[in-house]
Coordinates of C-alpha atoms and ligand atoms in Angstrom, one line a residue:
X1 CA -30.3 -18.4 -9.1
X2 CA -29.0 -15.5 -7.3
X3 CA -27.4 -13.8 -10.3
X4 CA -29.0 -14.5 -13.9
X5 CA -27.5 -13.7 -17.3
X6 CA -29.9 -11.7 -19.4
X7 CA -29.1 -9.8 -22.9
X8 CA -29.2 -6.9 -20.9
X9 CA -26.7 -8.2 -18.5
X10 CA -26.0 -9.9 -15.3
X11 CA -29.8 -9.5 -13.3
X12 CA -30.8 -10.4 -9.8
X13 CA -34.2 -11.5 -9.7
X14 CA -34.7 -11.0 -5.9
X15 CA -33.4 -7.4 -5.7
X16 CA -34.4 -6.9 -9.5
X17 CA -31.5 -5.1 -10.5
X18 CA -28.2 -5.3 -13.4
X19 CA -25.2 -5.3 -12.4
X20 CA -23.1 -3.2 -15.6
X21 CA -25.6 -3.6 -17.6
X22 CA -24.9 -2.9 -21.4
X23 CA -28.3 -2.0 -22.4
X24 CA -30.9 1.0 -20.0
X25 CA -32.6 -0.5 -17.3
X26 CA -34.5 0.8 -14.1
X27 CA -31.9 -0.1 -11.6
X28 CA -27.9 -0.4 -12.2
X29 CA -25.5 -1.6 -9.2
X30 CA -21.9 -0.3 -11.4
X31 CA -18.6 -1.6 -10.2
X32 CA -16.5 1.3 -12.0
X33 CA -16.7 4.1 -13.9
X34 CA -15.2 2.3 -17.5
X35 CA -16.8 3.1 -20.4
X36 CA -17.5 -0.8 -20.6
X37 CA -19.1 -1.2 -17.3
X38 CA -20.8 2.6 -16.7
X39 CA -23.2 3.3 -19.5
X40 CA -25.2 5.7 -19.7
X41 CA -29.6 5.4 -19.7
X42 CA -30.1 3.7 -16.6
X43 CA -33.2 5.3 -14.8
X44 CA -30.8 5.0 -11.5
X45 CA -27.7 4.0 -10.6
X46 CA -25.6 2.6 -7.2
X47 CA -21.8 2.4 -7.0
X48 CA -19.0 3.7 -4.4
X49 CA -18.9 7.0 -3.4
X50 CA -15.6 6.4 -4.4
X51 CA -16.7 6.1 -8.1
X52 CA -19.1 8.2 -7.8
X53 CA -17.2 11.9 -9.4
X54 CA -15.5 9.8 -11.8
X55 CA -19.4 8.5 -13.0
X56 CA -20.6 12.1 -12.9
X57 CA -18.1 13.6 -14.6
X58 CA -18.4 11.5 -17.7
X59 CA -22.3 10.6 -17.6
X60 CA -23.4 13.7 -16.2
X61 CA -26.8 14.5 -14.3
X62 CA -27.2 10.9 -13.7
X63 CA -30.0 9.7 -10.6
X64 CA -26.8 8.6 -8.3
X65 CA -27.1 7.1 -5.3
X66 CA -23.7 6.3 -3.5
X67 CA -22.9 3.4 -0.7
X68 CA -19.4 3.1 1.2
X69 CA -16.9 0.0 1.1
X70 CA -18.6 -2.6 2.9
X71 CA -21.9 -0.9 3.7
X72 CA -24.7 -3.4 3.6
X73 CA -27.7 -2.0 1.2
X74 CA -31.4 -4.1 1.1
X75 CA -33.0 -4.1 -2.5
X76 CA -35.8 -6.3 -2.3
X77 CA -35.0 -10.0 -1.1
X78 CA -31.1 -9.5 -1.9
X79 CA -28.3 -7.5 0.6
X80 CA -25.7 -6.3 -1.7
X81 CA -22.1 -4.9 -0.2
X82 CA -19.1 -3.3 -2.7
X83 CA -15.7 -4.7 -1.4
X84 CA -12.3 -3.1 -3.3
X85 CA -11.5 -4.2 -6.7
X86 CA -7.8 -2.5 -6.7
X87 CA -8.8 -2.1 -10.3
X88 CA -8.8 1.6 -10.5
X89 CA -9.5 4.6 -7.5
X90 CA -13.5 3.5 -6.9
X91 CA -14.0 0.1 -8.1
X92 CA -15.4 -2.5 -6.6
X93 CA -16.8 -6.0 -6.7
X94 CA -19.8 -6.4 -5.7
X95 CA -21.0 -9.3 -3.1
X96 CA -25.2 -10.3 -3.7
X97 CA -26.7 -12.5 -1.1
X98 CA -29.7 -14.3 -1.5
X99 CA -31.5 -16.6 1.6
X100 CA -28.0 -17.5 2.2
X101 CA -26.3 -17.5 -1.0
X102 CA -23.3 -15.3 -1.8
X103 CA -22.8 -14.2 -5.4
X104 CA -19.6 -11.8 -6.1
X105 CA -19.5 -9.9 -9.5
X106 CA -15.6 -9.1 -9.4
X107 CA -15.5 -6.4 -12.3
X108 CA -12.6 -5.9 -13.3
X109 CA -9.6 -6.9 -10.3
X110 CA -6.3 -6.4 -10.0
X111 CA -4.8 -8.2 -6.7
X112 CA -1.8 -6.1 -6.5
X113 CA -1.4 -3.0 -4.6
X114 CA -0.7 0.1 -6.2
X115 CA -1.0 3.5 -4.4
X116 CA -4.0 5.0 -5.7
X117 CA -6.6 2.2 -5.8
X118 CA -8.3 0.9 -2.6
X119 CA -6.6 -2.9 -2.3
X120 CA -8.4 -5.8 -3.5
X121 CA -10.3 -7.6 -0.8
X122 CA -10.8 -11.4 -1.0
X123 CA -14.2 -12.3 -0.7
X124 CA -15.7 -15.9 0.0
X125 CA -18.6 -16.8 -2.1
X126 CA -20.6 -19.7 -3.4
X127 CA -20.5 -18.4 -7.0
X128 CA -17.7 -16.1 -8.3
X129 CA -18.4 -14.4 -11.9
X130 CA -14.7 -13.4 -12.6
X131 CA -13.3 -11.2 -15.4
X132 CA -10.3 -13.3 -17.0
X133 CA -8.9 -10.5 -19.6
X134 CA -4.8 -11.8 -19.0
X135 CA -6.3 -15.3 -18.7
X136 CA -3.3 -17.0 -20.3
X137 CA 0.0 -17.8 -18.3
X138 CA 1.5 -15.3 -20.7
X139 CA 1.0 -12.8 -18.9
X140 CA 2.8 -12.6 -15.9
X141 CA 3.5 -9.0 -14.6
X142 CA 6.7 -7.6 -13.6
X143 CA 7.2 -5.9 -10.5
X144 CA 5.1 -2.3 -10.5
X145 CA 9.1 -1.2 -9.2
X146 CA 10.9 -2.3 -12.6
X147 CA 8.2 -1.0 -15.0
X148 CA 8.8 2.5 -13.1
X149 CA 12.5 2.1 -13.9
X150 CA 11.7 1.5 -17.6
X151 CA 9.4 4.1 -17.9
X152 CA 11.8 6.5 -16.1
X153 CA 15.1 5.3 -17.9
X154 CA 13.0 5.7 -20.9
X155 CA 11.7 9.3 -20.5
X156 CA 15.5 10.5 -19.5
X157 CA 17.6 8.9 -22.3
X158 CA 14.1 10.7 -24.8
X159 CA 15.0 14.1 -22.7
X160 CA 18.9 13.8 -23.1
X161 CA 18.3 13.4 -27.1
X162 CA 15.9 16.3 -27.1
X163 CA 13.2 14.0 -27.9
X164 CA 9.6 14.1 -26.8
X165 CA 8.4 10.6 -24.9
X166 CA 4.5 10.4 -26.0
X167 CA 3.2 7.8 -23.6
X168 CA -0.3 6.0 -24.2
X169 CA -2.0 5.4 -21.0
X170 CA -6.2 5.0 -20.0
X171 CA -7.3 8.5 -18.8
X172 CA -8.8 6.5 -16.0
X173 CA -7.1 4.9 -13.5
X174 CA -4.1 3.8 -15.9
X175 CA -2.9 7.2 -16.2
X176 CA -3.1 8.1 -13.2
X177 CA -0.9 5.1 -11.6
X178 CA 1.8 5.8 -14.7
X179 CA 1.8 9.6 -13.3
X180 CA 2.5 7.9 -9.8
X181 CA 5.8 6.6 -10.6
X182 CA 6.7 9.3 -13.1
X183 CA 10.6 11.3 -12.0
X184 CA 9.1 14.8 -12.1
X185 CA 12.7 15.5 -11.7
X186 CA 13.3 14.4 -15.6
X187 CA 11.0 17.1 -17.3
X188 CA 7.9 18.6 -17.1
X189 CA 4.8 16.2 -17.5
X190 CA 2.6 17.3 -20.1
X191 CA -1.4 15.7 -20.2
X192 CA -4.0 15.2 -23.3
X193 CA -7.3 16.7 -22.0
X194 CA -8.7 13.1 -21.5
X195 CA -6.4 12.8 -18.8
X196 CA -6.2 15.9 -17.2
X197 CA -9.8 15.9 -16.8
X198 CA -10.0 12.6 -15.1
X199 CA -6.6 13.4 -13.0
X200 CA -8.9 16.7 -11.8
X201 CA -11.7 14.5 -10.7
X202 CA -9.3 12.2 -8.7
X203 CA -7.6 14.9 -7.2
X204 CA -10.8 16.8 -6.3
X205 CA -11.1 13.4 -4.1
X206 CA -7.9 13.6 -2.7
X207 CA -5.8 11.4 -4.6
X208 CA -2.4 12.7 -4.7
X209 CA -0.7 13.0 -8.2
X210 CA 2.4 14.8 -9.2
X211 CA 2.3 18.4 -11.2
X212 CA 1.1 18.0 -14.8
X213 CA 0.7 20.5 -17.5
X214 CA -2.4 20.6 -19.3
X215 CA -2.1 20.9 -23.4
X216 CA -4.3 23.7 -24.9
X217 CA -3.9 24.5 -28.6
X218 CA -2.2 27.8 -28.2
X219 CA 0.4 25.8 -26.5
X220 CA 4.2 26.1 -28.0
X221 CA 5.7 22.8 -27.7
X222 CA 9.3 23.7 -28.0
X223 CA 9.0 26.0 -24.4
X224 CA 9.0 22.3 -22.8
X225 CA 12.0 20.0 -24.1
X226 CA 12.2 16.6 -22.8
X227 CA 8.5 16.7 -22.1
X228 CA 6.9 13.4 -20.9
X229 CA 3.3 13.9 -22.9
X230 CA 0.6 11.3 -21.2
X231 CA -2.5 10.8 -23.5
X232 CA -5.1 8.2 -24.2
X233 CA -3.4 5.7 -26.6
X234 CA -6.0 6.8 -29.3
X235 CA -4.7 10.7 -29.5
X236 CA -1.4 9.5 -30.9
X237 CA -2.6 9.1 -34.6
X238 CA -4.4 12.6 -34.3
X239 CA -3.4 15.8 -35.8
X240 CA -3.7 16.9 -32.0
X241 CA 0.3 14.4 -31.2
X242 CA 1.9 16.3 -34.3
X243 CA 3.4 19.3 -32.9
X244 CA 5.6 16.8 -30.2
X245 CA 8.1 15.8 -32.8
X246 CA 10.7 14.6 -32.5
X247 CA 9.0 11.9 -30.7
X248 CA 9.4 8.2 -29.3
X249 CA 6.3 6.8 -28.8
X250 CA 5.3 4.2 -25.5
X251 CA 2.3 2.8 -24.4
X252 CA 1.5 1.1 -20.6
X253 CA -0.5 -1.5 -20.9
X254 CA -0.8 -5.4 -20.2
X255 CA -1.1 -6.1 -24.1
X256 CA 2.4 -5.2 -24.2
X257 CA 3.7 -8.1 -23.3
X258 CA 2.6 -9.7 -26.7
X259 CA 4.8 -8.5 -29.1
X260 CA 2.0 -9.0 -32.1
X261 CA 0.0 -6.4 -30.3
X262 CA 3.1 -4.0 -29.6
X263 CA 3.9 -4.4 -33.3
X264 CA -0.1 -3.7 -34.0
X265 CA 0.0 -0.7 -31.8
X266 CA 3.5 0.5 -34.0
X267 CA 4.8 1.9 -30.7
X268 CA 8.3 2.3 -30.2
X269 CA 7.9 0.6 -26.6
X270 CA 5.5 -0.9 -24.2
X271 CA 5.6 -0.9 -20.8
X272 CA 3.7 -3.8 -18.9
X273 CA 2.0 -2.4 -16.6
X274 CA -1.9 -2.9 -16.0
X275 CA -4.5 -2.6 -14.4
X276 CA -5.9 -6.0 -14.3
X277 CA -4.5 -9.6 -12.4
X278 CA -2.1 -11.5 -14.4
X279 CA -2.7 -15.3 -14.5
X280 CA -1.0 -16.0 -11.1
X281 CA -3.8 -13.1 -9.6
X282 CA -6.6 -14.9 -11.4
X283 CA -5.9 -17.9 -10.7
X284 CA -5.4 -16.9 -6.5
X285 CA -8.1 -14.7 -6.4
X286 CA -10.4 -17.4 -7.4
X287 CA -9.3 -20.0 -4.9
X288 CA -9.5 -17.6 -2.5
X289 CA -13.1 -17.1 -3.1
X290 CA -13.8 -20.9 -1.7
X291 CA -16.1 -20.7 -4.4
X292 CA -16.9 -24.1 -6.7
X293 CA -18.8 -22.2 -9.2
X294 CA -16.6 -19.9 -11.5
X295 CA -18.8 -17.6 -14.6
X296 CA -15.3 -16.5 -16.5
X297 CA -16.5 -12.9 -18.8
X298 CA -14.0 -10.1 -20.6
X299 CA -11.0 -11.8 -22.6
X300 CA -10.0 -15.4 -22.8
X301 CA -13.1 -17.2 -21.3
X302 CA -13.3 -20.1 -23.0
X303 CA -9.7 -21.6 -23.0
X304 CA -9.7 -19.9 -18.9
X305 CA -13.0 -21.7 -18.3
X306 CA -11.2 -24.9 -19.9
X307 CA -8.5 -24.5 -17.2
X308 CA -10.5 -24.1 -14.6
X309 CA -12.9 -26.9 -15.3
X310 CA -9.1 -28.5 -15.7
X311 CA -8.7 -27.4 -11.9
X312 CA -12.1 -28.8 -10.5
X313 CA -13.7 -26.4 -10.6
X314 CA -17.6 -26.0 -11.9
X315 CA -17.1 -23.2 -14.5
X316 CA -18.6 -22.1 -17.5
X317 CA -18.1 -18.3 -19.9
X318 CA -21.0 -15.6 -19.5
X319 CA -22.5 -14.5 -22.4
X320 CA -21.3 -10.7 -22.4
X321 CA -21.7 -8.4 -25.1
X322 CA -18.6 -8.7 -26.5
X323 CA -18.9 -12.0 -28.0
X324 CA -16.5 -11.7 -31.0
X325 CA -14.6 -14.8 -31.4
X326 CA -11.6 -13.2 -30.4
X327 CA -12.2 -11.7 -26.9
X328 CA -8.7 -10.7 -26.3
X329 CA -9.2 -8.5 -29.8
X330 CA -12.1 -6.7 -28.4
X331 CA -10.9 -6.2 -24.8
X332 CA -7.5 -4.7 -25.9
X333 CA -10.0 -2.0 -27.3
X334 CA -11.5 0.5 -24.8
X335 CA -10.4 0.7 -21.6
X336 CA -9.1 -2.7 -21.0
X337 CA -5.3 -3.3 -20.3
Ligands
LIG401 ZN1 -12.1 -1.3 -16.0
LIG402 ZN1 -13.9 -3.7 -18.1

């Protein structure tokens, strides 16, 4: 086995390292810097350079060592490689070979270009482990284009009623690609510290976002009508949302195309737009792999893993950490949408 699943995560026995491991170990190869996927108590760490101030910033003195797209490392009898995950600015999969065998960890993917993340790159492999959080021909994304309209037709007809649009978006990576498409031209863009923090990292590296205002508590809401306000989806139901009223509430995720979880949320609207491949992505991304062996983790494994066995394929769920019986319940939580 080139890749093993341990409690402590997905191991290589050759290179003896984790790949996002949950629980410390000695040596962590991290694909992004999610909350669900960068943890911190690892004696050292590999990832991007790319991912790397996004990881510092929210672990902190961490023993960091850095590799580019595509650069080939040697741990012990494996050659590992990051490729692009287009997930978010920095995240990769990551290819493990072993006397021959290729092994890609995907993290999380999305196969869909946006401006700010580095473009998925198809990968072949022997053994694909594949996240599968949209697994379900549910969800199907719109175009990135039409979301953008939405959002933007949204945010003006909020502005026109003197009416504050409070947006719930990901500090990382999903805030940043809502800011992307964002008509600065409506209003002034307002950001929970959550994001503005993580839009100051990305920047730092050279990632190009429009003007936002950051919102500190001495702050006077009513010197910015028609404000868009960005913030992690959880800041809504603090005291911290109260002083932007009146207020329609929006959130960007891929959940929102269920309607049970857009009622859950008690948003006025949601915007489909994630971070993650829909159904069609999954389902090309993996037969692009040329890979016969499929390990489905994050979301809908078991009925995805039914497809896919379905489809010919050899597949079977990883044990993750996140074994509730509904994985779609737990994913929708964190950073995962
Ligand atoms: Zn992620
Ligand atoms: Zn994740």
């Amino acid at each position: 086995m080139v890749l093993e699943f341990t409690p402590r995560g997905i191991y290589c026995p050759a290179g003896d390292f984790y790949v996002d491991p949950w629980r410390p170990v000695g040596r962590a190869l991290i694909t992004h810097g999610h909350a669900d996927h960068a943890r911190p108590g690892h004696a050292h760490y590999l990832a991007t350079s790319a991912a790397a101030p996004v990881m510092r910033h929210r672990l902190g003195d961490i023993a960091l060592e850095t590799v580019g797209y595509g650069e080939t490392r040697r741990i012990g009898g494996a050659r590992v490689s990051f490729h692009p995950a287009g997930h978010v600015p920095g995240s990769a999969q990551i290819r493990v070979e072993v006397g021959g065998e290729v092994w890609v960890v995907s993290g999380d993917y999305k196969t869909r270009a946006d401006r700010l993340s580095e473009p998925f790159e198809p990968l072949r492999c022997h053994a694909f482990i594949s996240e599968c959080t949209f697994g379900l021909p549910v969800f199907k994304w719109p175009a990135e284009e039409e979301a953008a309209k939405e959002i933007n037709r949204w945010w003006a007809r909020n502005a026109a009623q003197g009416l504050f649009s409070l947006l719930g978006a990901y500090a990382l990576g999903k805030a940043q690609r809502v800011l992307s498409v964002l008509d600065p031209a409506t209003g002034p863009i307002l950001t929970h510290g959550a994001v503005e923090a993580t839009n100051a990292v990305l920047r730092g590296q050279g990632v190009a976002l429009p003007e936002t205002i950051h919102v500190t508590p001495e702050m006077r809401a009513k010197d910015y009508p028609g404000a868009l306000v960005l913030a992690p989806p959880g800041a809504f139901a603090t005291a911290w949302a109260r002083r932007f009223r009146p207020a329609e509430t929006g959130f960007a995720s891929g959940w929102m195309r269920l309607r049970g979880v857009r009622r859950r949320r008690g948003v006025d609207r949601g915007f489909v737009i994630s971070d993650h491949a829909d159904w069609d992505g999954l389902n090309h991304a993996i037969a692009a792999t040329g890979a016969e062996n499929i390990c489905v983790t994050h979301g809908y494994t078991d009925i995805f893993a039914r497809w896919l066995t379905s489809q010919g394929y050899n597949a079977r769920v990883v044990p993750t950490q996140f074994n509730g019986e509904d994985g779609a319940a737990t994913a929708e939580d964190g950073e995962h949408g």
